[in-house]
XYZ file of C-alpha atoms in Angstrom:
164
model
C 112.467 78.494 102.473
C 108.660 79.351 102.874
C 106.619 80.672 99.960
C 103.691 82.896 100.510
C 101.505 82.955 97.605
C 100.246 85.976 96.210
C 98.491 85.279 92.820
C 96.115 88.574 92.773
C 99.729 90.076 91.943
C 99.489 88.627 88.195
C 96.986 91.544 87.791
C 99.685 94.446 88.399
C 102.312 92.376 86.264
C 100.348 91.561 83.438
C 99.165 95.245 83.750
C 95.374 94.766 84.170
C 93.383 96.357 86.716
C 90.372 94.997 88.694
C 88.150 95.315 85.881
C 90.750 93.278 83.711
C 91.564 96.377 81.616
C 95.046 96.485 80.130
C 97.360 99.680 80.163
C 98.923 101.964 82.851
C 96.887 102.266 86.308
C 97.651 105.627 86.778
C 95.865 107.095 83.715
C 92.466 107.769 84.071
C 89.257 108.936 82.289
C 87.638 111.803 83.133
C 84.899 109.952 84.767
C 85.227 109.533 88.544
C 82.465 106.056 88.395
C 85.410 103.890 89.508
C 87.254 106.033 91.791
C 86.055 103.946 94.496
C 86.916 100.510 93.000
C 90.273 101.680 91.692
C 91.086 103.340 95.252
C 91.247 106.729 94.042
C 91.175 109.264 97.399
C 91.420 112.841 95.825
C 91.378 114.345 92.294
C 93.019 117.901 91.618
C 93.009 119.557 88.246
C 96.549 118.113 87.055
C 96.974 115.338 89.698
C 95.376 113.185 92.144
C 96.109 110.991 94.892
C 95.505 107.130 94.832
C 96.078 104.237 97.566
C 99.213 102.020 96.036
C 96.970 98.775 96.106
C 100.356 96.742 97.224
C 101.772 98.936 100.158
C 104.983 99.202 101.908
C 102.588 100.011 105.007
C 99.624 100.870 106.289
C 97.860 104.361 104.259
C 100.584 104.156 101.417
C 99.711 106.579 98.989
C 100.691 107.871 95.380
C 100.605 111.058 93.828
C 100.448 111.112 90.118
C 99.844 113.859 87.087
C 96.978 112.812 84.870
C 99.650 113.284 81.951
C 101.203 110.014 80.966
C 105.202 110.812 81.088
C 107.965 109.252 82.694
C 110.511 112.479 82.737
C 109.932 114.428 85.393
C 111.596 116.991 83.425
C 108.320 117.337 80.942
C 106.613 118.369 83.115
C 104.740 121.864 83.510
C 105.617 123.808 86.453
C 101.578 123.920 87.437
C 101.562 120.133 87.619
C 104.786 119.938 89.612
C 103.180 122.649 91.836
C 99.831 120.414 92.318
C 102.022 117.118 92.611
C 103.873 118.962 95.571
C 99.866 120.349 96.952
C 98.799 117.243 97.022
C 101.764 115.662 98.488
C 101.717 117.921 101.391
C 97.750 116.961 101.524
C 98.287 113.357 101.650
C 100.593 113.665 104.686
C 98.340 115.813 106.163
C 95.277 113.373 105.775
C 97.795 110.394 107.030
C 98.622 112.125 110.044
C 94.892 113.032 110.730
C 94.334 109.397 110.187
C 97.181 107.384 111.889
C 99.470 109.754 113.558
C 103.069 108.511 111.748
C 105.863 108.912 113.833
C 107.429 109.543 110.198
C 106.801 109.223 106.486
C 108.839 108.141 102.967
C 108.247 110.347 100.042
C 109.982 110.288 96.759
C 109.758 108.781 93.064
C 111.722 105.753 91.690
C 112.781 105.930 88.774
C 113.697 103.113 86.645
C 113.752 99.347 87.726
C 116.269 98.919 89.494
C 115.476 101.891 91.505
C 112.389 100.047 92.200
C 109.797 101.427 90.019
C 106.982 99.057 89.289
C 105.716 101.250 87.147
C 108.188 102.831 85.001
C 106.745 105.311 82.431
C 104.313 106.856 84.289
C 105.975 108.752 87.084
C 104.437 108.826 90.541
C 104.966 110.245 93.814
C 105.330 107.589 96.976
C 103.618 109.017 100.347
C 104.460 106.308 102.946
C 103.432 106.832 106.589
C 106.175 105.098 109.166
C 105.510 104.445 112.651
C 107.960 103.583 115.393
C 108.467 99.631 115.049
C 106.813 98.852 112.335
C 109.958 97.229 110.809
C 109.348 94.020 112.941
C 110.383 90.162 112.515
C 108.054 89.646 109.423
C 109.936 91.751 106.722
C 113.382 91.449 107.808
C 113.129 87.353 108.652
C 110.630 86.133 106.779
C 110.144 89.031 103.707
C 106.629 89.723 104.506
C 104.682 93.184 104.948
C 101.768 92.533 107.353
C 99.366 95.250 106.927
C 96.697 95.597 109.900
C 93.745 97.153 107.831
C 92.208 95.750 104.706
C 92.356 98.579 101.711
C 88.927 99.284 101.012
C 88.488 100.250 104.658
C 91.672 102.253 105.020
C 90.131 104.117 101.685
C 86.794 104.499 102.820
C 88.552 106.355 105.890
C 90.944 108.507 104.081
C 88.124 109.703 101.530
C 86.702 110.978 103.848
C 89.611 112.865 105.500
C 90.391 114.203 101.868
C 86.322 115.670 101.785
C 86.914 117.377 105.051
C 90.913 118.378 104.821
C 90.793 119.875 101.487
């Protein structure tokens, strides 16, 4: 079996971020300095959108609550409102960008639903197009994404700006 090595992943598991912070990557400070750096796309009063930094494709996006919880339950019906806004946003920014024939949306919740984040809940936006299931993840488990992240961000902030 090949191995493709992927050590800029120790960051996520260790739970540091680029600037070798430790904690959770979805809360932030008020401060919107390292929006950019930390892929940040849109900020709403109780939530705000960010670029998942190891996608499942192409413009894979999360929506999150500033509030750290894990039960969806907790929280207010004003932040579930926004989470669902800015939901509906992101897939309206993706399909001003790429033109999905589809998207995924939806939380996991726990581990072995796949969460790789676990106790702060989050909100999965992921743009599908026809074929994009190809060789690569089904024979060889790899993602190939066309479009480096910085530049997909740089596009979709600006989308956001105008969309909004």
């Amino acid at each position: 079996m090949k191995r493709l090595w992927a050590p800029w992943r120790m960051t996520y598991i260790n739970g540091e971020d680029r600037q070798g912070r430790k904690g959770c990557i979805f809360c932030l400070d008020a401060s919107t300095d390292e929006d950019e750096e930390r892929l940040i796309l849109h900020r709403g009063e109780r939530a705000f959108v960010i670029m998942n930094r190891y996608p499942y494709s192409n413009g894979h996006l999360m929506v999150a609550p500033y509030r750290h919880t894990a039960d969806l339950a907790s929280l207010n019906a004003d932040e579930v409102h926004e989470i669902w806004r800015l939901t509906v946003l992101a897939r309206d920014v993706l399909r001003h960008w790429g033109n999905p024939d589809g998207f995924n949306v939806g939380m996991n919740w726990g581990k072995v639903a796949g969460a790789g984040v676990e106790d702060h809940l989050h909100q999965h936006v992921v743009p599908r197009w026809n074929g994009d299931t190809n060789f690569m993840p089904v024979l060889a488990d790899v993602r190939v994404i066309p479009q480096h992240l910085e530049e997909t961000a740089t596009v979709l902030r600006e989308i956001f700006r105008q969309i909004r």
